[in-house]
Amino acid sequence: MAPDLFQAPDYYNLDELFTEEHLLIRDATREWVKRDVSPIIEEACQKAEFPKSIISGLAEIGAFGSYIPEKYGAAGLDQISYGLIMQELERGDSGVRSTASVQSSLVMYPIYKYGNEEQRNKYLPKLASGAFIGCFGLTEPDHGSNPGGMVTNIKDMGDHYLLNGAKMWISNAPFADVAVVWAKNEVGRIKGVLVDRGMEGFSTPTTHNKWSLRASTTGELIFDNVKIPKENMLPNKDGLGAPLGCLDSARYGIAWGAIGAAMDCYDTALRYAKERIQFGKPIASFQLQQKKLAEMITEITKAQLLTWRLGVLKNEEKATSAQISMAKRNNVDMALKITREARQILGAMGITGEYSIMRHMMNLESVITYEGTHDIHLLITGMDITGISAFK
Ligand code: TGC
Ligand code: FAD
């Protein structure tokens, strides 16, 4: 793979909107990605392997539970710092960002928000340090966009619960130490339970043959009469709003992450266009190529501004779920379109693993689907502005 020469575009001087701490955190993550992710990520993707060697580095840069308080071993940062970390990780690869966002927003967040103090103390320090990897089981074979229809169920057996059912498409499932699993109780109320690796009747087969997000391992969670100790239930929130609250946090991180992937493709295409000579001139001198590049930087800049504002609202605890949906949908779509244009600028070279563009493009096909599909987020905006749900 070509050396990582990434230079981040900042067309509207957005750096002036960030604090010194934000910039330090972002630059440290950027450097870490250049040093520890870029040299190995292409091979990991080709082999369809999550590079476990980066887990300790992710923990050291504070990517696991960035905004969870320091007393639980995490970094205790603000929401913009979390977003900037996600941006830089996804600049390297969406699969790397996925691992950090699942760990932070889908595993540590529910334990912190919905768990009790014993559960926080038991799991959060291990998750923050990377000693434990977690996963989040919401999607089922027959319930993707409609998680409220889930059939995975939990029965109160007196001194324990019995868990039955299956989850599908679960990031990090095959090697996760703990799974945050959503299941219905006897009266159909959705509850969150912590399922530890090794519990009898719990298995996690790997999902093979993915063309997308190959550096992130995906699998199933299968529960066959799994005995769940009573202390493993998350006590402080139930109902569909509980998992959806975690998704708000993860979708927010993805909105930032997608900008990273887009910036990487734009930067690669710009450099290539200035160096590649055809008809005796750099291809960057041709108006059609300039149009592509000019439109890319315009879209990236709009997404940066949207997302910075969302970060400010998030810090003030004022960001709504619908605002987060708009940013996730807009930014992932923007990034995917940029990967396609950037790929064309590189001609045949664009399809090779020598450059990151095709890898980003394939990754983003998952990102536009998971955490709520492109169309579901549009309908969430529609519901918010009309007051009418298209789902009912
Ligand atoms: P609806 O009736 O609208 O809502 C049910 C309850 O939930 C509340 N709620 C939310 N709470 C917090 N955050 C949100 N974003 C919320 N949206 C809704 C709502 O107020 C209500 O509460 P209550 O107290 O009245 O019961 O629910 P619905 O069944 O009509 O469905 C709405 C819909 C379609 C928007 C929702 O189900 C949805 O978002 N579907 C998409 C599913 C999804 O995003 N799945 C993601 C799985 S995890 C994943 O993909 C991880 S990828 C990991 C990686 O990065 O690798
Ligand atoms: P479906 O819900 O079957 O949707 C298929 C199509 O129908 C989509 O285009 C959708 O937009 C459209 N559609 C559905 N309903 C409507 C409607 N009402 N109106 C209009 N159009 C509609 N899940 C987890 O729980 N944990 C994870 O860690 C996780 N990781 C993932 C990793 C990867 C690589 C992938 C690809 C997925 C992951 N998912 C995970 C699952 C993901 O969240 C779901 O794939 C997603 O929510 C969509 O569900 P589905 O694939 O079943 O599609």
Coordinates of C-alpha atoms and ligand atoms in Angstrom, one line a residue:
M1 CA 0.0 0.0 0.0
A2 CA 1.2 3.5 -0.8
P3 CA 2.6 5.5 2.2
D4 CA 0.0 7.4 4.2
L5 CA 0.6 11.1 3.2
F6 CA -2.8 12.3 4.6
Q7 CA -3.3 16.0 5.0
A8 CA -6.7 16.9 6.4
P9 CA -8.7 19.5 4.5
D10 CA -10.0 22.5 6.6
Y11 CA -11.5 24.8 4.0
Y12 CA -13.5 26.9 6.4
N13 CA -10.9 27.1 9.1
L14 CA -12.9 24.9 11.4
D15 CA -9.8 24.3 13.6
E16 CA -10.7 27.8 15.0
L17 CA -13.9 26.3 16.5
F18 CA -12.1 23.6 18.4
T19 CA -10.4 24.0 21.8
E20 CA -6.7 23.3 22.2
E21 CA -7.6 20.0 23.9
H22 CA -9.8 19.0 21.0
L23 CA -6.9 19.6 18.6
L24 CA -4.4 17.7 20.8
I25 CA -6.7 14.7 21.0
R26 CA -7.4 14.8 17.3
D27 CA -3.8 15.1 16.3
A28 CA -2.7 12.4 18.6
T29 CA -5.3 10.0 17.1
R30 CA -4.3 11.1 13.6
E31 CA -0.7 10.3 14.3
W32 CA -1.5 7.0 15.9
V33 CA -3.6 6.0 12.8
K34 CA -0.8 6.9 10.5
R35 CA 1.7 4.9 12.6
D36 CA -0.3 1.9 13.7
V37 CA -3.3 1.5 11.4
S38 CA -2.3 2.6 7.9
P39 CA 0.6 0.2 7.5
I40 CA -1.4 -2.9 8.4
I41 CA -5.0 -2.2 7.5
E42 CA -5.0 -3.2 3.8
E43 CA -3.6 -6.7 4.6
A44 CA -6.1 -7.1 7.5
C45 CA -8.9 -6.3 5.1
Q46 CA -7.6 -8.6 2.4
K47 CA -7.5 -11.4 5.0
A48 CA -10.8 -10.5 6.5
E49 CA -9.3 -10.3 10.0
F50 CA -9.8 -7.7 12.7
P51 CA -6.2 -6.6 13.7
K52 CA -6.3 -7.4 17.4
S53 CA -2.8 -5.9 17.7
I54 CA -4.4 -2.5 17.7
I55 CA -6.6 -3.0 20.7
S56 CA -4.1 -1.8 23.3
G57 CA -3.3 1.2 21.1
L58 CA -7.1 2.1 20.9
A59 CA -7.3 1.9 24.7
E60 CA -4.2 4.1 25.1
I61 CA -5.5 6.9 22.9
G62 CA -8.8 6.9 24.9
A63 CA -10.9 5.5 22.1
F64 CA -12.8 3.1 24.4
G65 CA -15.5 5.0 26.2
S66 CA -13.9 8.4 25.5
Y67 CA -16.8 10.2 27.3
I68 CA -17.2 7.8 30.2
P69 CA -16.0 9.3 33.5
E70 CA -12.3 8.7 34.5
K71 CA -13.3 7.0 37.7
Y72 CA -14.3 4.0 35.6
G73 CA -10.9 4.0 33.9
A74 CA -12.0 5.8 30.8
A75 CA -10.9 9.2 29.4
G76 CA -13.8 11.5 30.6
L77 CA -13.7 13.6 27.5
D78 CA -16.4 15.7 25.9
Q79 CA -18.6 14.8 22.9
I80 CA -16.6 16.8 20.4
S81 CA -13.4 15.0 21.4
Y82 CA -15.3 11.7 21.0
G83 CA -16.4 12.7 17.6
L84 CA -13.0 13.8 16.5
I85 CA -11.5 10.4 17.6
M86 CA -14.2 8.6 15.6
Q87 CA -13.4 10.9 12.6
E88 CA -9.7 10.0 12.7
L89 CA -10.3 6.3 13.3
E90 CA -12.6 6.1 10.3
R91 CA -10.1 8.1 8.2
G92 CA -8.0 4.9 8.7
D93 CA -10.8 2.4 8.3
S94 CA -14.5 2.1 9.2
G95 CA -13.9 -1.3 10.8
V96 CA -11.5 0.3 13.3
R97 CA -14.0 3.0 14.1
S98 CA -16.7 0.4 14.4
T99 CA -14.8 -1.5 17.1
A100 CA -14.3 1.8 19.0
S101 CA -17.9 2.9 18.6
V102 CA -19.4 -0.4 19.6
Q103 CA -17.2 -0.6 22.6
S104 CA -17.9 3.0 23.6
S105 CA -21.5 3.7 22.7
L106 CA -23.1 0.3 22.5
V107 CA -21.4 -1.5 25.4
M108 CA -19.9 1.0 27.9
Y109 CA -22.7 3.5 27.5
P110 CA -25.5 1.2 28.4
I111 CA -23.5 -0.3 31.3
Y112 CA -22.8 3.2 32.5
K113 CA -26.3 4.7 31.9
Y114 CA -28.6 1.7 32.6
G115 CA -26.4 -0.4 34.9
N116 CA -25.8 -0.3 38.6
E117 CA -22.6 0.6 40.4
E118 CA -21.5 -3.1 40.8
Q119 CA -21.9 -3.6 37.0
R120 CA -20.1 -0.4 36.2
N121 CA -17.2 -1.3 38.4
K122 CA -17.1 -4.9 37.2
Y123 CA -17.1 -4.1 33.4
L124 CA -16.1 -0.5 32.6
P125 CA -12.4 -0.5 33.6
K126 CA -11.8 -3.7 31.7
L127 CA -13.6 -2.4 28.6
A128 CA -11.8 1.0 28.8
S129 CA -8.4 -0.8 29.0
G130 CA -9.2 -3.2 26.2
A131 CA -8.8 -6.2 28.5
F132 CA -12.4 -6.9 27.6
I133 CA -14.1 -6.4 24.2
G134 CA -17.8 -6.1 24.1
C135 CA -20.6 -6.4 21.5
F136 CA -24.2 -5.3 21.2
G137 CA -27.0 -7.7 20.2
L138 CA -30.1 -5.9 18.9
T139 CA -30.7 -7.1 15.3
E140 CA -32.3 -10.5 14.7
P141 CA -32.6 -12.6 11.5
D142 CA -36.2 -11.4 11.1
H143 CA -36.0 -8.0 12.8
G144 CA -33.5 -5.5 11.5
S145 CA -35.0 -2.1 10.9
N146 CA -37.9 -3.1 13.2
P147 CA -36.1 -4.2 16.4
G148 CA -39.3 -3.7 18.4
G149 CA -40.5 -7.0 16.9
M150 CA -37.7 -9.0 18.4
V151 CA -38.4 -12.6 19.5
T152 CA -35.3 -13.2 21.7
N153 CA -36.8 -13.7 25.1
I154 CA -36.0 -13.9 28.8
K155 CA -37.9 -15.8 31.4
D156 CA -37.7 -15.2 35.2
M157 CA -36.9 -18.6 36.8
G158 CA -36.8 -17.3 40.3
D159 CA -33.0 -17.3 41.1
H160 CA -32.0 -16.7 37.5
Y161 CA -33.3 -15.7 34.0
L162 CA -33.4 -18.1 31.0
L163 CA -32.4 -16.5 27.7
N164 CA -33.4 -18.0 24.3
G165 CA -33.2 -16.6 20.7
A166 CA -30.6 -15.4 18.2
K167 CA -29.0 -12.2 17.1
M168 CA -27.4 -11.6 13.7
W169 CA -24.9 -9.2 12.1
I170 CA -23.2 -8.5 15.4
S171 CA -19.9 -6.6 15.3
N172 CA -17.1 -8.3 17.3
A173 CA -19.4 -11.1 18.4
P174 CA -17.0 -14.0 17.7
F175 CA -14.4 -12.8 20.2
A176 CA -16.3 -10.5 22.5
D177 CA -15.9 -11.2 26.2
V178 CA -19.3 -9.7 27.1
A179 CA -22.5 -9.1 25.0
V180 CA -25.1 -6.4 25.8
V181 CA -28.2 -8.3 24.7
W182 CA -31.8 -7.0 24.2
A183 CA -34.6 -9.4 24.9
K184 CA -38.3 -9.4 25.7
N185 CA -39.6 -10.5 29.1
E186 CA -42.8 -12.4 29.8
V187 CA -44.9 -9.3 29.3
G188 CA -43.1 -8.2 26.1
R189 CA -41.0 -5.5 27.7
I190 CA -37.5 -5.1 26.3
K191 CA -34.7 -5.6 28.8
G192 CA -30.9 -5.4 28.6
V193 CA -28.8 -8.3 29.9
L194 CA -25.1 -8.9 30.1
V195 CA -24.1 -12.2 28.6
D196 CA -20.6 -13.3 29.5
R197 CA -18.5 -15.5 27.2
G198 CA -18.5 -19.1 28.5
M199 CA -22.0 -19.2 29.7
E200 CA -23.5 -22.6 28.9
G201 CA -25.7 -22.5 25.8
F202 CA -24.2 -19.3 24.4
S203 CA -22.3 -19.5 21.1
T204 CA -21.0 -16.9 18.6
P205 CA -20.4 -18.2 15.1
T206 CA -18.6 -16.0 12.6
T207 CA -20.3 -14.5 9.6
H208 CA -18.2 -15.2 6.5
N209 CA -18.0 -13.9 2.9
K210 CA -18.4 -10.1 3.5
W211 CA -17.2 -7.8 0.8
S212 CA -17.5 -4.9 3.2
L213 CA -16.0 -3.9 6.6
R214 CA -13.6 -6.8 6.3
A215 CA -11.3 -5.6 9.0
S216 CA -14.2 -5.9 11.5
T217 CA -15.4 -9.3 12.6
T218 CA -19.1 -9.9 12.4
G219 CA -21.0 -12.8 13.9
E220 CA -24.2 -14.2 15.5
L221 CA -25.2 -14.6 19.1
I222 CA -27.1 -17.8 19.8
F223 CA -28.8 -18.4 23.1
D224 CA -30.0 -21.9 23.9
N225 CA -31.5 -21.9 27.4
V226 CA -28.7 -19.7 28.7
K227 CA -28.9 -19.2 32.5
I228 CA -28.4 -15.5 33.2
P229 CA -27.6 -14.5 36.8
K230 CA -30.0 -12.0 38.1
E231 CA -27.2 -9.5 38.7
N232 CA -26.5 -9.4 35.0
M233 CA -29.7 -7.5 34.1
L234 CA -29.4 -3.8 33.5
P235 CA -31.8 -2.3 36.1
N236 CA -32.1 1.3 35.2
K237 CA -34.0 1.5 31.9
D238 CA -36.1 -0.8 29.8
G239 CA -38.3 -0.6 26.6
L240 CA -37.1 0.0 23.0
G241 CA -36.0 3.4 24.1
A242 CA -33.1 1.8 26.0
P243 CA -31.2 0.3 23.0
L244 CA -32.3 3.3 20.8
G245 CA -30.6 5.6 23.3
C246 CA -27.4 3.7 22.8
L247 CA -27.8 4.0 19.0
D248 CA -28.1 7.8 19.4
S249 CA -24.6 7.9 20.8
A250 CA -23.2 5.5 18.2
R251 CA -24.9 7.2 15.3
Y252 CA -23.5 10.5 16.5
G253 CA -20.0 9.0 16.3
I254 CA -20.7 7.6 12.9
A255 CA -21.6 11.1 11.6
W256 CA -18.1 12.2 12.5
G257 CA -16.5 9.0 11.3
A258 CA -17.9 9.3 7.8
I259 CA -16.2 12.7 7.4
G260 CA -12.9 11.0 8.1
A261 CA -13.4 8.4 5.3
A262 CA -14.5 11.2 3.0
M263 CA -11.5 13.4 3.9
D264 CA -9.1 10.5 3.2
C265 CA -10.6 9.9 -0.3
Y266 CA -10.6 13.6 -1.2
D267 CA -7.0 14.0 -0.1
T268 CA -5.9 11.0 -2.0
A269 CA -7.7 12.0 -5.2
L270 CA -6.4 15.6 -5.0
R271 CA -2.8 14.5 -4.7
Y272 CA -3.2 11.9 -7.4
A273 CA -4.9 14.4 -9.8
K274 CA -2.0 16.9 -9.4
E275 CA 0.6 14.2 -10.1
R276 CA -1.0 12.1 -12.8
I277 CA -0.1 13.3 -16.3
Q278 CA -2.4 12.7 -19.3
F279 CA -2.4 14.5 -22.6
G280 CA 0.8 16.3 -21.4
K281 CA -0.9 17.9 -18.3
P282 CA -1.9 16.9 -14.8
I283 CA -5.4 15.5 -14.8
A284 CA -6.2 18.2 -12.1
S285 CA -6.0 20.8 -14.9
F286 CA -9.1 19.3 -16.6
Q287 CA -12.4 21.0 -15.7
L288 CA -14.2 17.7 -15.3
Q289 CA -11.7 16.6 -12.6
Q290 CA -11.8 20.0 -10.9
K291 CA -15.6 19.8 -10.8
K292 CA -15.4 16.5 -8.9
L293 CA -12.8 17.8 -6.4
A294 CA -14.6 21.1 -5.9
E295 CA -17.8 19.4 -5.2
M296 CA -16.1 17.0 -2.8
I297 CA -14.6 19.7 -0.7
T298 CA -17.9 21.6 -0.7
E299 CA -19.8 18.6 0.7
I300 CA -17.1 17.8 3.2
T301 CA -17.1 21.4 4.5
K302 CA -20.9 21.3 4.8
A303 CA -20.8 18.0 6.7
Q304 CA -18.0 19.3 9.0
L305 CA -20.1 22.4 9.9
L306 CA -23.3 20.3 10.5
T307 CA -21.4 17.9 12.7
W308 CA -19.5 20.5 14.7
R309 CA -22.9 22.2 15.5
L310 CA -24.3 18.8 16.5
G311 CA -21.3 18.2 18.8
V312 CA -22.0 21.6 20.5
L313 CA -25.6 20.6 21.0
K314 CA -24.5 17.1 22.3
N315 CA -22.2 18.7 24.8
E316 CA -25.1 20.8 26.0
E317 CA -27.3 17.7 26.1
K318 CA -29.7 19.3 23.6
A319 CA -29.1 17.2 20.5
T320 CA -32.3 15.4 19.5
S321 CA -32.4 11.8 18.1
A322 CA -33.8 13.3 14.9
Q323 CA -30.9 15.7 14.6
I324 CA -28.5 12.9 15.0
S325 CA -30.3 10.8 12.4
M326 CA -30.0 13.7 9.9
A327 CA -26.3 14.0 10.4
K328 CA -25.7 10.2 10.2
R329 CA -27.7 9.9 7.0
N330 CA -26.2 13.0 5.4
N331 CA -22.6 12.3 6.2
V332 CA -22.5 8.6 5.3
D333 CA -24.3 9.3 2.0
M334 CA -21.9 12.2 1.3
A335 CA -18.8 10.0 2.1
L336 CA -20.1 7.2 -0.1
K337 CA -20.6 9.5 -3.1
I338 CA -17.1 11.0 -2.6
T339 CA -15.5 7.5 -2.6
R340 CA -17.2 6.8 -5.9
E341 CA -16.0 10.1 -7.5
A342 CA -12.5 9.8 -6.0
R343 CA -12.2 6.2 -7.3
Q344 CA -12.9 7.5 -10.8
I345 CA -10.2 10.2 -10.5
L346 CA -7.6 7.4 -9.8
G347 CA -8.7 5.5 -12.9
A348 CA -7.6 1.8 -12.8
M349 CA -5.3 2.5 -9.8
G350 CA -8.5 3.3 -7.8
I351 CA -9.6 -0.2 -7.8
T352 CA -6.4 -1.5 -6.2
G353 CA -5.4 -1.9 -2.5
E354 CA -2.5 0.4 -3.2
Y355 CA -4.9 3.2 -2.3
S356 CA -7.5 3.3 0.5
I357 CA -10.4 4.5 -1.7
M358 CA -12.0 1.2 -2.7
R359 CA -11.7 -0.1 0.8
H360 CA -13.5 3.0 2.2
M361 CA -16.2 2.6 -0.5
M362 CA -16.9 -1.0 0.3
N363 CA -16.8 -0.3 4.1
L364 CA -19.3 2.5 3.7
E365 CA -21.8 0.1 2.1
S366 CA -22.2 -1.3 5.6
V367 CA -22.1 2.0 7.4
I368 CA -25.0 3.3 5.3
T369 CA -27.0 0.2 6.4
Y370 CA -26.1 -0.3 10.0
E371 CA -27.2 1.8 12.9
G372 CA -30.4 2.5 11.0
T373 CA -30.5 2.4 7.2
H374 CA -30.3 5.5 4.9
D375 CA -34.1 5.2 4.4
I376 CA -35.0 4.7 8.0
H377 CA -33.1 7.9 9.0
L378 CA -35.0 9.8 6.3
L379 CA -38.3 8.5 7.8
I380 CA -37.1 9.6 11.2
T381 CA -36.7 13.1 9.9
G382 CA -40.1 12.8 8.2
M383 CA -41.7 11.7 11.4
D384 CA -40.0 14.6 13.3
I385 CA -41.1 17.4 10.9
T386 CA -44.6 16.1 10.3
G387 CA -45.4 14.5 13.6
I388 CA -46.6 11.4 11.7
S389 CA -44.8 8.0 12.0
A390 CA -44.4 6.2 8.6
F391 CA -43.6 3.0 10.6
K392 CA -47.0 2.4 12.2
Ligands
TGC1 P1 -41.1 4.1 18.4 O1 -42.5 3.7 18.8 O2 -40.8 5.3 17.5 O3 -40.2 4.2 19.7 C1 -40.2 3.3 20.7 C2 -39.6 3.9 22.0 O4 -38.3 4.3 21.8 C3 -38.2 5.8 21.9 N1 -37.2 6.2 20.9 C4 -36.0 6.6 21.2 N2 -35.3 6.7 22.3 C5 -34.0 7.1 22.3 N3 -33.4 7.3 21.1 C6 -34.0 7.2 19.9 N4 -33.3 7.4 18.8 C7 -35.4 6.8 19.9 N5 -36.3 6.6 18.9 C8 -37.4 6.2 19.6 C9 -39.6 6.3 21.7 O5 -39.7 7.5 22.4 C10 -40.4 5.2 22.4 O6 -40.3 5.3 23.8 P2 -41.5 4.9 24.7 O7 -41.1 5.3 26.1 O8 -42.7 5.7 24.2 O9 -41.7 3.4 24.5 O10 -40.4 2.8 17.8 P3 -40.7 2.0 16.4 O11 -40.9 0.6 16.7 O12 -41.8 2.7 15.6 O13 -39.3 2.1 15.6 C11 -38.8 3.3 15.3 C12 -37.5 3.2 14.4 C13 -37.8 2.5 13.1 C14 -37.0 4.6 14.2 C15 -36.4 2.4 15.2 O14 -36.8 1.1 15.6 C16 -35.1 2.3 14.5 O15 -34.3 3.2 14.7 N6 -34.8 1.3 13.7 C17 -33.4 1.1 13.1 C18 -32.8 -0.1 13.9 C19 -31.3 0.2 14.1 O16 -30.8 1.3 14.0 N7 -30.6 -0.9 14.4 C20 -29.2 -0.8 14.7 C21 -28.7 -2.1 15.3 S1 -27.1 -1.8 16.1 C22 -26.0 -1.7 14.9 O17 -26.3 -1.6 13.7 C23 -24.6 -1.6 15.3 S2 -23.5 -1.4 14.0 C24 -22.1 -1.4 14.9 C25 -20.9 -1.0 14.3 O18 -20.6 0.3 14.3 O19 -20.1 -1.9 13.9
FAD2 P1 -34.1 -4.7 6.7 O1 -34.6 -4.1 7.9 O2 -34.6 -6.0 6.2 O3 -34.2 -3.6 5.5 C1 -34.0 -3.9 4.2 C2 -34.4 -2.7 3.3 O4 -35.8 -2.3 3.6 C3 -33.6 -1.5 3.7 O5 -33.2 -0.7 2.6 C4 -34.5 -0.6 4.6 O6 -34.2 0.8 4.6 C5 -35.8 -0.9 4.0 N1 -36.9 -0.8 4.9 C6 -37.2 -1.5 6.1 N2 -38.3 -1.0 6.7 C7 -38.7 0.1 5.9 C8 -39.8 1.0 6.1 N3 -40.6 1.0 7.1 N4 -40.0 1.9 5.1 C9 -39.1 2.0 4.0 N5 -38.1 1.1 3.9 C10 -37.9 0.2 4.8 N6 -26.8 -5.0 14.5 C11 -26.6 -5.1 15.9 O7 -27.6 -5.2 16.6 N7 -25.4 -5.1 16.4 C12 -24.3 -4.9 15.7 O8 -23.1 -4.9 16.2 C13 -24.4 -4.8 14.2 N8 -23.3 -4.7 13.4 C14 -23.5 -4.8 12.1 C15 -22.3 -4.9 11.3 C16 -22.5 -5.0 9.9 C17 -21.2 -5.1 9.0 C18 -23.7 -4.9 9.3 C19 -23.9 -5.0 7.8 C20 -24.9 -4.8 10.1 C21 -24.7 -4.8 11.5 N9 -25.9 -4.8 12.3 C22 -25.7 -4.9 13.7 C23 -27.2 -4.9 11.8 C24 -27.8 -3.6 11.2 O9 -28.1 -2.7 12.2 C25 -29.0 -4.0 10.3 O10 -28.5 -4.6 9.2 C26 -29.8 -2.8 9.9 O11 -30.5 -2.2 11.1 C27 -30.8 -3.1 8.8 O12 -31.5 -4.3 9.1 P2 -31.6 -5.4 8.0 O13 -30.3 -5.7 7.4 O14 -32.4 -6.5 8.6 O15 -32.5 -4.7 6.8

